[in-house]
mmCIF file of C-alpha atoms and ligand atoms in Angstrom:
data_model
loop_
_atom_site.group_PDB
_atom_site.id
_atom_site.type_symbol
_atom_site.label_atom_id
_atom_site.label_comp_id
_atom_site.label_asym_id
_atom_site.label_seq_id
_atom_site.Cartn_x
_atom_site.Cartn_y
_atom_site.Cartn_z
ATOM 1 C CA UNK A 1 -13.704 -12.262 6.892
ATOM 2 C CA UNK A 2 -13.414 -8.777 6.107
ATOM 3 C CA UNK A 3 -10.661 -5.877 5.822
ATOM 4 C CA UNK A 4 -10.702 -2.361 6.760
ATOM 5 C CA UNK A 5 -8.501 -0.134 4.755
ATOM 6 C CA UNK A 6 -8.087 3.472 6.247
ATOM 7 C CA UNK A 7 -6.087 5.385 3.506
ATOM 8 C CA UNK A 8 -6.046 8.004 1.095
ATOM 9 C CA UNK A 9 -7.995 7.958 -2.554
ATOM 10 C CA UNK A 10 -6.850 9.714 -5.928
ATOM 11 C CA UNK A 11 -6.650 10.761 -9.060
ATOM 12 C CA UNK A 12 -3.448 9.397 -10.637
ATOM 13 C CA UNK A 13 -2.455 11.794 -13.597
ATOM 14 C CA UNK A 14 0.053 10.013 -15.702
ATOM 15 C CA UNK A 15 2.850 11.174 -18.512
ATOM 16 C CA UNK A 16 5.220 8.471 -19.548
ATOM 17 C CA UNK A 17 8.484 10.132 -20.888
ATOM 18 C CA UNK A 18 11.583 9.060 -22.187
ATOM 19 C CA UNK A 19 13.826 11.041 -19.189
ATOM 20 C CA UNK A 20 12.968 12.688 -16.206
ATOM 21 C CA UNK A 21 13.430 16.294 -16.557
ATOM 22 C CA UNK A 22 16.175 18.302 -14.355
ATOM 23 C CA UNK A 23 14.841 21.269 -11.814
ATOM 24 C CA UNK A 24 14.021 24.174 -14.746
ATOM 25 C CA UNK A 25 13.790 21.988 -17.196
ATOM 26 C CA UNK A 26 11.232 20.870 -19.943
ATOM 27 C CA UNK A 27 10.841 17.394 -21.531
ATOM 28 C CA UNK A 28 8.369 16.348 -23.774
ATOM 29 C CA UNK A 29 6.802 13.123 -22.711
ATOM 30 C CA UNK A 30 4.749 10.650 -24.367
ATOM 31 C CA UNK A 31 1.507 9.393 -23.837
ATOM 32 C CA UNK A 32 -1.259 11.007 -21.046
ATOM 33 C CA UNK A 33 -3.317 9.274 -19.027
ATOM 34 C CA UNK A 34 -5.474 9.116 -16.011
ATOM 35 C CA UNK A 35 -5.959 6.576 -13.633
ATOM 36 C CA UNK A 36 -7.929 5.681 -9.984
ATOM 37 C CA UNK A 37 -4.979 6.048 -7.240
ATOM 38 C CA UNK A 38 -4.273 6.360 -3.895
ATOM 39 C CA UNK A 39 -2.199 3.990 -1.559
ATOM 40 C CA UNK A 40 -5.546 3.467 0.087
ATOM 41 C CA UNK A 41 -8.090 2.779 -2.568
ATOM 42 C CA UNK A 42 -5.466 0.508 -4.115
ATOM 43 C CA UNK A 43 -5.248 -1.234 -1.362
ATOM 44 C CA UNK A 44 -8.725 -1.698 -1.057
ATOM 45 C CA UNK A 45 -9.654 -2.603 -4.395
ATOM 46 C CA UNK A 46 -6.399 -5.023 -4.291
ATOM 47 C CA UNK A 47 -8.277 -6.627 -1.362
ATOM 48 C CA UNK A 48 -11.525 -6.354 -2.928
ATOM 49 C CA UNK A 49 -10.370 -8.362 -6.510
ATOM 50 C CA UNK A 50 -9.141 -11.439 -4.077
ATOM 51 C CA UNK A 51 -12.619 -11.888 -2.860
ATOM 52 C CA UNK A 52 -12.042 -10.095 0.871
ATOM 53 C CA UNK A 53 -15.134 -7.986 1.520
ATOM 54 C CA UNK A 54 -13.096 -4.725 2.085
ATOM 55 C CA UNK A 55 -14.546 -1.717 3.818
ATOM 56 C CA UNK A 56 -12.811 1.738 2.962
ATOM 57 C CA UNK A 57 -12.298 4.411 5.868
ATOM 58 C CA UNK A 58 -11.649 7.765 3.521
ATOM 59 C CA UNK A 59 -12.448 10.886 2.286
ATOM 60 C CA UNK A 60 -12.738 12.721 -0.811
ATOM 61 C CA UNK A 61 -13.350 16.618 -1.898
ATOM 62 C CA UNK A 62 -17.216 17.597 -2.646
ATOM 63 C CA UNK A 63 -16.008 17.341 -6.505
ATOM 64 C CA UNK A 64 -16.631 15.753 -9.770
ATOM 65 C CA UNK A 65 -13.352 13.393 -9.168
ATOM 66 C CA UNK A 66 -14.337 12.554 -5.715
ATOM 67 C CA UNK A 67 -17.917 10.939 -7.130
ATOM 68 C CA UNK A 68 -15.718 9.431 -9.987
ATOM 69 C CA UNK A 69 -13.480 7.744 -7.766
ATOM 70 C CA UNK A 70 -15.876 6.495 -5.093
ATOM 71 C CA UNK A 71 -17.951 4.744 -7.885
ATOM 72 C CA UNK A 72 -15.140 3.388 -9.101
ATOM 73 C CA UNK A 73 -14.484 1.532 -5.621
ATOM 74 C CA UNK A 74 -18.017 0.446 -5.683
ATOM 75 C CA UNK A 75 -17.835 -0.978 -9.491
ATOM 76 C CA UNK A 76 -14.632 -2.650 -7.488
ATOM 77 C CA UNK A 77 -16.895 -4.198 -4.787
ATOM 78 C CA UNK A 78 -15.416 -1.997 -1.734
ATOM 79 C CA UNK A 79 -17.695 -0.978 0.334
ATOM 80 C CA UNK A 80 -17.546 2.929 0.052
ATOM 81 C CA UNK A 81 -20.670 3.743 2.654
ATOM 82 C CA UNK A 82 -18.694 5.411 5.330
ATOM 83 C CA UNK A 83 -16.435 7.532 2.600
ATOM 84 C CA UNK A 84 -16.760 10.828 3.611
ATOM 85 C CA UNK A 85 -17.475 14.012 1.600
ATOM 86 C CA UNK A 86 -15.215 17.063 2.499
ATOM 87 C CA UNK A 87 -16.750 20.134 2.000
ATOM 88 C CA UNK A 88 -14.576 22.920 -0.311
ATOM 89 C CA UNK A 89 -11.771 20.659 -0.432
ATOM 90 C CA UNK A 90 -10.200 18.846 -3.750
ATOM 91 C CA UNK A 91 -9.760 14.776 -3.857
ATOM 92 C CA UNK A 92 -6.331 13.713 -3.563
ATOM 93 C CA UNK A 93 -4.590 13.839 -6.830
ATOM 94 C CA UNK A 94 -0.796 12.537 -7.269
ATOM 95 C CA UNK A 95 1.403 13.188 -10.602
ATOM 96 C CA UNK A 96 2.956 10.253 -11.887
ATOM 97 C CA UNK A 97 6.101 10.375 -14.111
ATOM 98 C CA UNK A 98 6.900 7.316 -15.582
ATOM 99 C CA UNK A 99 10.212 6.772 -17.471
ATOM 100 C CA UNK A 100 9.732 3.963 -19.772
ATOM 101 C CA UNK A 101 13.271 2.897 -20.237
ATOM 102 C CA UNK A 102 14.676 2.489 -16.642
ATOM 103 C CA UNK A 103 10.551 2.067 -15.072
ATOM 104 C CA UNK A 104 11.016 4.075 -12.475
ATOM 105 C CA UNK A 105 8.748 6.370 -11.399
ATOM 106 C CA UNK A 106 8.424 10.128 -9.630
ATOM 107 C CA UNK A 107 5.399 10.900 -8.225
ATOM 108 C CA UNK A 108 3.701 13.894 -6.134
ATOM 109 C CA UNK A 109 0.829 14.324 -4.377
ATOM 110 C CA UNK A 110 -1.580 17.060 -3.796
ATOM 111 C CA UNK A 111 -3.513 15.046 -0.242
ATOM 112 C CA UNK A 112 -6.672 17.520 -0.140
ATOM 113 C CA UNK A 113 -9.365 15.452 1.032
ATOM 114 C CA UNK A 114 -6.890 13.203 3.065
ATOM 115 C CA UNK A 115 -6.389 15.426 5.115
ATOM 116 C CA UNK A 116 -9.531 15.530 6.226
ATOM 117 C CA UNK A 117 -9.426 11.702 7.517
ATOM 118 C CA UNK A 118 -9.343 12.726 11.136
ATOM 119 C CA UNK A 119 -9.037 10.927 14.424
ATOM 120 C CA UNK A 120 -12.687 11.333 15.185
ATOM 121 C CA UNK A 121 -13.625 10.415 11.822
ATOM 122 C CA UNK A 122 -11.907 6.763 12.181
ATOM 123 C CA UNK A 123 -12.762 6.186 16.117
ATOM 124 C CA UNK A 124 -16.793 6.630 15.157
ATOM 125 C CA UNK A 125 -16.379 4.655 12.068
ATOM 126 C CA UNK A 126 -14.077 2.171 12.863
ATOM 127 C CA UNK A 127 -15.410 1.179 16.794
ATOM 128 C CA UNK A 128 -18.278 -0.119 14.664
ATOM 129 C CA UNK A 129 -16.490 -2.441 12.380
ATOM 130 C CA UNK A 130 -15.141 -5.901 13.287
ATOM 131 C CA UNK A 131 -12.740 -6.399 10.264
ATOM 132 C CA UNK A 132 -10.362 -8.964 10.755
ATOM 133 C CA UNK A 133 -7.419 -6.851 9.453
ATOM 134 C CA UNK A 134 -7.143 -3.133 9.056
ATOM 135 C CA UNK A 135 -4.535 -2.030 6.687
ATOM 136 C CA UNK A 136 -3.123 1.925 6.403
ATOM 137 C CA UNK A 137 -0.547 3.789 4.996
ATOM 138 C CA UNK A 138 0.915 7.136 5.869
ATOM 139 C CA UNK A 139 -0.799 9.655 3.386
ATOM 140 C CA UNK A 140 -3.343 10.206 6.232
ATOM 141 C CA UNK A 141 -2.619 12.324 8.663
ATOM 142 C CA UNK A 142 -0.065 11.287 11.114
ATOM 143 C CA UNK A 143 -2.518 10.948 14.246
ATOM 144 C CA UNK A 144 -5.304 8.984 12.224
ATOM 145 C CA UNK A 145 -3.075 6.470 11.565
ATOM 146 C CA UNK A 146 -2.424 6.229 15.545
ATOM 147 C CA UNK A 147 -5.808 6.293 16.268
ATOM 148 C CA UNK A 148 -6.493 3.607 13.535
ATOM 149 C CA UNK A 149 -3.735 1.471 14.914
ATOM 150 C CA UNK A 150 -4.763 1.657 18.391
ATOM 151 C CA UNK A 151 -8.276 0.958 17.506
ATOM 152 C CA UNK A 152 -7.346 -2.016 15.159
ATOM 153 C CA UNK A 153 -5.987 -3.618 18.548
ATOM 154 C CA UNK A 154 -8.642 -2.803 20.520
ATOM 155 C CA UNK A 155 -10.776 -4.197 18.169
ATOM 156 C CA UNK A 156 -8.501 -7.516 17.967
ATOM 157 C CA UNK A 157 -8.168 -7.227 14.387
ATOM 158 C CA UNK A 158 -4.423 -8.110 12.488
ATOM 159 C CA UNK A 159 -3.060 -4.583 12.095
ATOM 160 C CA UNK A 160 -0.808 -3.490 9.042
ATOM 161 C CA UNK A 161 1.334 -0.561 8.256
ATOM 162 C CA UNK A 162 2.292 0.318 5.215
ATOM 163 C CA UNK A 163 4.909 3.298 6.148
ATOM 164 C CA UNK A 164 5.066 5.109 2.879
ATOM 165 C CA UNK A 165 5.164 7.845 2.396
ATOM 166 C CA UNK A 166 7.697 7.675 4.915
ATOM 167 C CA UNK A 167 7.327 9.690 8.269
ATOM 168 C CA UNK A 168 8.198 9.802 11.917
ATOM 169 C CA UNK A 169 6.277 7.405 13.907
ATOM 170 C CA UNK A 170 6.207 8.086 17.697
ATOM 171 C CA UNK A 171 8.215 4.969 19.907
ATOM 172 C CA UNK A 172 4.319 4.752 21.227
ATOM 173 C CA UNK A 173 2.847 3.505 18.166
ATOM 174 C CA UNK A 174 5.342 0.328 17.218
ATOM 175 C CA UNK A 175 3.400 -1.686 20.278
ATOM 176 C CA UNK A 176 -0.199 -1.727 17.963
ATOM 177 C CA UNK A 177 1.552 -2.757 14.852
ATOM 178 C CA UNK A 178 1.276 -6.583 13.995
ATOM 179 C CA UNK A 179 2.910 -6.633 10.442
ATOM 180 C CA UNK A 180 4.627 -3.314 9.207
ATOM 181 C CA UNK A 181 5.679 -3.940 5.583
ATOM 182 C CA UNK A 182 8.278 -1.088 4.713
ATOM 183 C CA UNK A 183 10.874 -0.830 0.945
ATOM 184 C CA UNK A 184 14.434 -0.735 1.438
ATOM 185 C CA UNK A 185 14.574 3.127 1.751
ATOM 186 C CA UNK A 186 11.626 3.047 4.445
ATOM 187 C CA UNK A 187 13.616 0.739 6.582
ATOM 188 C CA UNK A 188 16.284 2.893 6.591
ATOM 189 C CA UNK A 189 14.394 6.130 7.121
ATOM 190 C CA UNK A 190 12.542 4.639 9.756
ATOM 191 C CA UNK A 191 16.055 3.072 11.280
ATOM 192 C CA UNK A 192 18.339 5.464 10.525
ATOM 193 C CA UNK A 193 20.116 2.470 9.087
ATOM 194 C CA UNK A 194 21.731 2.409 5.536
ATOM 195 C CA UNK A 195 20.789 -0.567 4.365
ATOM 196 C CA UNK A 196 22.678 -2.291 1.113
ATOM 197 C CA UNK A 197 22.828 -5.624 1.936
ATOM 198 C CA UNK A 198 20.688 -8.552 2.960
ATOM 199 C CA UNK A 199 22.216 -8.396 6.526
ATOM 200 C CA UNK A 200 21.389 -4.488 6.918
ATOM 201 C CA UNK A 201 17.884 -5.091 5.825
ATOM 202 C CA UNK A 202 17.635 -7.958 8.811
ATOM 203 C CA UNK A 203 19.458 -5.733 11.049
ATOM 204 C CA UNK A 204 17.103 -2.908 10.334
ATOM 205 C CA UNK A 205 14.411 -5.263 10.468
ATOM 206 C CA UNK A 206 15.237 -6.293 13.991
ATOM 207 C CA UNK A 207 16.046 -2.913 14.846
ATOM 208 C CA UNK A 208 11.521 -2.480 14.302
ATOM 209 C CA UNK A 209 11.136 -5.224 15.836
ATOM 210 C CA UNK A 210 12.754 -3.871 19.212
ATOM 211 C CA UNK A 211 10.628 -0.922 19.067
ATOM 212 C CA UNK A 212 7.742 -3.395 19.294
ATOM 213 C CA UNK A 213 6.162 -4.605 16.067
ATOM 214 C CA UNK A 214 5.921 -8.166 15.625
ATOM 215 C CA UNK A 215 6.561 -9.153 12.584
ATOM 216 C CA UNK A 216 8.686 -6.769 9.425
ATOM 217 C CA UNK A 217 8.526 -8.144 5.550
ATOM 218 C CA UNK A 218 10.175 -5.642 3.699
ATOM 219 C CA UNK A 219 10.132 -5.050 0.285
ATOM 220 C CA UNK A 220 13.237 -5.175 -1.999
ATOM 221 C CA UNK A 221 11.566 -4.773 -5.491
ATOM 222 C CA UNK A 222 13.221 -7.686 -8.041
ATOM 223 C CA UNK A 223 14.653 -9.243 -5.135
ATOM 224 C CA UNK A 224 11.482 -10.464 -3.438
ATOM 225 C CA UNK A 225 10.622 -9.989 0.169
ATOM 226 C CA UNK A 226 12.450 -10.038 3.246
ATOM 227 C CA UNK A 227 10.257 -11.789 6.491
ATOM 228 C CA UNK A 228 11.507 -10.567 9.390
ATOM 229 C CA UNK A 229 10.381 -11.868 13.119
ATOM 230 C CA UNK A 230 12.019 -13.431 16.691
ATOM 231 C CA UNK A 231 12.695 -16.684 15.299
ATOM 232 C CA UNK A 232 12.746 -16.010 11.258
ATOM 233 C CA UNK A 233 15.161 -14.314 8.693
ATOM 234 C CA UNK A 234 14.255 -15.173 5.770
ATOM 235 C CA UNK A 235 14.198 -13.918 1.930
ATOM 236 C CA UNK A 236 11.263 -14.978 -0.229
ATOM 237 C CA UNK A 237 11.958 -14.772 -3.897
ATOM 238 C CA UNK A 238 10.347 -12.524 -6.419
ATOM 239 C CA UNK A 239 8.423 -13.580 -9.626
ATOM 240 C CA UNK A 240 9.723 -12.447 -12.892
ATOM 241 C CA UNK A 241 7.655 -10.839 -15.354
ATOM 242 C CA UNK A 242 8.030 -8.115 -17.954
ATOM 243 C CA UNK A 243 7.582 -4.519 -16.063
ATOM 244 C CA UNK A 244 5.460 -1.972 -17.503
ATOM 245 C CA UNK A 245 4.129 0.216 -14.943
ATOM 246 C CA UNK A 246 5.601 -0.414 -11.117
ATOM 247 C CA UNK A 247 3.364 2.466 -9.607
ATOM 248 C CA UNK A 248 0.641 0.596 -7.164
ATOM 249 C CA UNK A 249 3.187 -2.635 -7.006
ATOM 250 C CA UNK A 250 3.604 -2.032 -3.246
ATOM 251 C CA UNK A 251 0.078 -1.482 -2.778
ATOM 252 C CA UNK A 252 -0.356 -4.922 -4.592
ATOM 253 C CA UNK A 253 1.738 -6.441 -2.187
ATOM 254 C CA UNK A 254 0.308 -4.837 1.270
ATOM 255 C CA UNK A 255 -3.425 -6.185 0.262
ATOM 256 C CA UNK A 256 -1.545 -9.610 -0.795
ATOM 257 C CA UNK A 257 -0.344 -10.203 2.703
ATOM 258 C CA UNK A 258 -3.560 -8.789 4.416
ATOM 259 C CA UNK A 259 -5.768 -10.722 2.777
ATOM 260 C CA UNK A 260 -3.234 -13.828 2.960
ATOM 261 C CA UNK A 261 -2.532 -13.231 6.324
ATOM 262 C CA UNK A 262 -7.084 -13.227 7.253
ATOM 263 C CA UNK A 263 -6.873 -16.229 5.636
ATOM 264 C CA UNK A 264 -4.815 -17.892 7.723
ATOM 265 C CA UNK A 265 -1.718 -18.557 5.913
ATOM 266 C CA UNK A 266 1.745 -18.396 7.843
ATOM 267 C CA UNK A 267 4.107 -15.639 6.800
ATOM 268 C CA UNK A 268 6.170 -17.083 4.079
ATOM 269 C CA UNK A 269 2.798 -18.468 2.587
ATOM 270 C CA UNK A 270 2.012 -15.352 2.443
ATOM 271 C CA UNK A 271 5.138 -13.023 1.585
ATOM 272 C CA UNK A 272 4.956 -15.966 -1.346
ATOM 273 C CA UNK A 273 0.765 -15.080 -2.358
ATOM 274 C CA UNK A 274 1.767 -11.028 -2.021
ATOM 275 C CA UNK A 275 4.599 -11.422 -4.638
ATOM 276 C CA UNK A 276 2.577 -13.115 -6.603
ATOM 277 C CA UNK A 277 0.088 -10.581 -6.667
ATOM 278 C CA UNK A 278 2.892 -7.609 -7.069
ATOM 279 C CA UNK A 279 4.187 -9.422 -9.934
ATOM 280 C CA UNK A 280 0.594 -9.659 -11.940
ATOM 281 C CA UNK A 281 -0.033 -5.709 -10.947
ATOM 282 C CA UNK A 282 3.398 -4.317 -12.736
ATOM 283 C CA UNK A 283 2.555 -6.340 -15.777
ATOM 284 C CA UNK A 284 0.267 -3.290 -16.648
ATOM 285 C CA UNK A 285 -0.122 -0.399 -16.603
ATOM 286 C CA UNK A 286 -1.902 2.282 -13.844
ATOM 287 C CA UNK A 287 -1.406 1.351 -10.032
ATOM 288 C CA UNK A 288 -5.419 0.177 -9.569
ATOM 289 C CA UNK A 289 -4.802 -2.956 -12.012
ATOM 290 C CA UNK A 290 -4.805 -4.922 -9.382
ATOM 291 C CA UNK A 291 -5.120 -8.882 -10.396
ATOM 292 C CA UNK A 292 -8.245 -10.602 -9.262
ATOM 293 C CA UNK A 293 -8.268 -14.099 -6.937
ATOM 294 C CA UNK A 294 -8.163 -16.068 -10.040
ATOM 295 C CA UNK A 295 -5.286 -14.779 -12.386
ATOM 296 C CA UNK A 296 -3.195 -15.196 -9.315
ATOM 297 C CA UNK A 297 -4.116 -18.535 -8.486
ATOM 298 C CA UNK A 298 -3.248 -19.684 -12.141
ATOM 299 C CA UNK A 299 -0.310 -17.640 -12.071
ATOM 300 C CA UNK A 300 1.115 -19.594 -8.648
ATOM 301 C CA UNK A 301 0.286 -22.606 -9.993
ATOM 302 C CA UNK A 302 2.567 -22.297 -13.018
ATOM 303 C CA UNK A 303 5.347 -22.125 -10.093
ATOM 304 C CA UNK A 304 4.552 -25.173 -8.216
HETATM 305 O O1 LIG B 401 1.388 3.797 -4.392
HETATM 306 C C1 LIG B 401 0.986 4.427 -5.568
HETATM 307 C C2 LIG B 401 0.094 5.581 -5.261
HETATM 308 O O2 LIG B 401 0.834 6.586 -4.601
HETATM 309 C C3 LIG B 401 -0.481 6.256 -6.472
HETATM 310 O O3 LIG B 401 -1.704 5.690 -6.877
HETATM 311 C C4 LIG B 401 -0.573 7.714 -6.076
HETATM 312 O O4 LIG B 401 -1.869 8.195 -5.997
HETATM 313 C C5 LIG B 401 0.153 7.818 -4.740
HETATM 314 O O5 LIG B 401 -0.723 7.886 -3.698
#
């Protein structure tokens, strides 16, 4: 069984501070730090630590952090052979602000390299793959993740989106999408419906799948999981832990269900495993701490 993950890979540079600043203001923060990031590599090496050999689609800048951070998948057990090098381009690199008395977080993202994840790129890497899942996000560019969509069905494999960053997607596209797995405010940017309650997020949910994806679990942070389909509604209840760091926790998630989901398990069985590994992930801190096969197990047995 294997996964394909098609996404972006950076370097996450990291200030915790006690407030966010306002627009021309200054605040002095607390600790630095740097991190592997990227909704794709954390995706992959989340797929990677729960024993799924994972293949990453990618591309990073012909720089020091773009050798860093491929190693780094490799140390992780991805398989990083068809990363490509982009010539006079940066790696990806996001800024993370992390309060650490509400644990939110503000982040933005210089793509560089991503955006050199073309089309072409994932049609004559892809065609030659036969993952059983491939998983993307939307810091690619727009028509790569069409291309990688259409090709994941042509290929027969389980398709996932992970809309965030949230962006258009074309009426077209819905039809290749088996799971799409977008948070509260992605459901409604993608619906154009507010959604506050439980009953907006199933409206919204159904509203997707009209458009033609088959099944929606959306993510509603402490809340859990909402799995949406033709013949379910149903909420599937968080774990609680003590938050410290709740960057990479939907990237936890997304490989959670995708690997869940290659292994067989029906949708609640695996909304259940992805929460589980979601939970482990925002116990610490940087949004690659991904938990590996075992610390999850243990940690969904304590819940039996
Ligand atoms: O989902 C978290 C990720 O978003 C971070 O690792 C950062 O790089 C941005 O891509």
């Amino acid at each position: 069984m294997t996964i394909a993950v098609i996404g972006s890979i950076h370097v996450d540079f990291y200030i915790k501070t006690p407030k966010f600043p306002q627009p021309d203001e200054t605040v002095l923060g607390k600790e630095f730090a740097m991190y592997p990031g990227g909704k794709g590599a954390n995706q992959a090496v989340g797929c990677a630590r729960l024993g799924v050999r994972t293949y990453m689609l990618s591309a990073v800048g012909d720089d020091f952090f773009g050798k860093i951070m491929v190693e780094n998948l490799s140390k992780n057990n991805v398989v990083t052979d068809y990363i490509y090098v982009a010539k006079g381009v940066h790696t990806g690199v996001a800024f993370i602000i992390l309060n650490e008395v509400s644990k939110e977080n503000m982040i933005i993202v210089a793509p560089g390299a991503d955006e050199a994840i073309t089309p072409d790129y994932v049609e004559n890497t892809l065609s030659s793959l036969t993952p059983r899942a491939v998983l993307t996000q939307l810091e690619i560019p727009i028509q790569t993740v069409y291309k990688t969509l259409e090709i994941g069905k042509k290929i027969d494999a389980i398709t996932v989106l992970n809309p965030s960053p949230v962006k258009y997607l074309s009426s077209e596209i819905y039809k290749y999408v088996d799971v799409i797995i977008p948070n509260r405010v992605e459901l409604q940017q993608l619906t154009g419906i507010e959604v506050r309650t439980e009953e907006d997020v199933f409206k919204a949910g159904e509203c997707l799948l009209s458009r033609g994806v088959k099944v929606v679990v959306a993510t509603l942070g402490a809340r859990g999981a909402a799995v949406i389909t033709y013949d379910k509604k149903k909420i599937v209840e968080a774990f609680k832990v003590d938050v410290v760091d709740t960057v990479g926790a939907g990237d936890a998630f997304a490989a959670g269900l995708a690997v869940a989901l290659v292994e067989g398990r029906d949708i609640e069985e695996a909304v259940r495993f992805a929460n589980a590994v979601a939970a482990l992930k925002v116990t610490r801190m940087g949004a690659q701490s991904m938990p590996y096969r075992e610390e999850v197990e243990k940690f969904l047995k304590k819940y039996l």
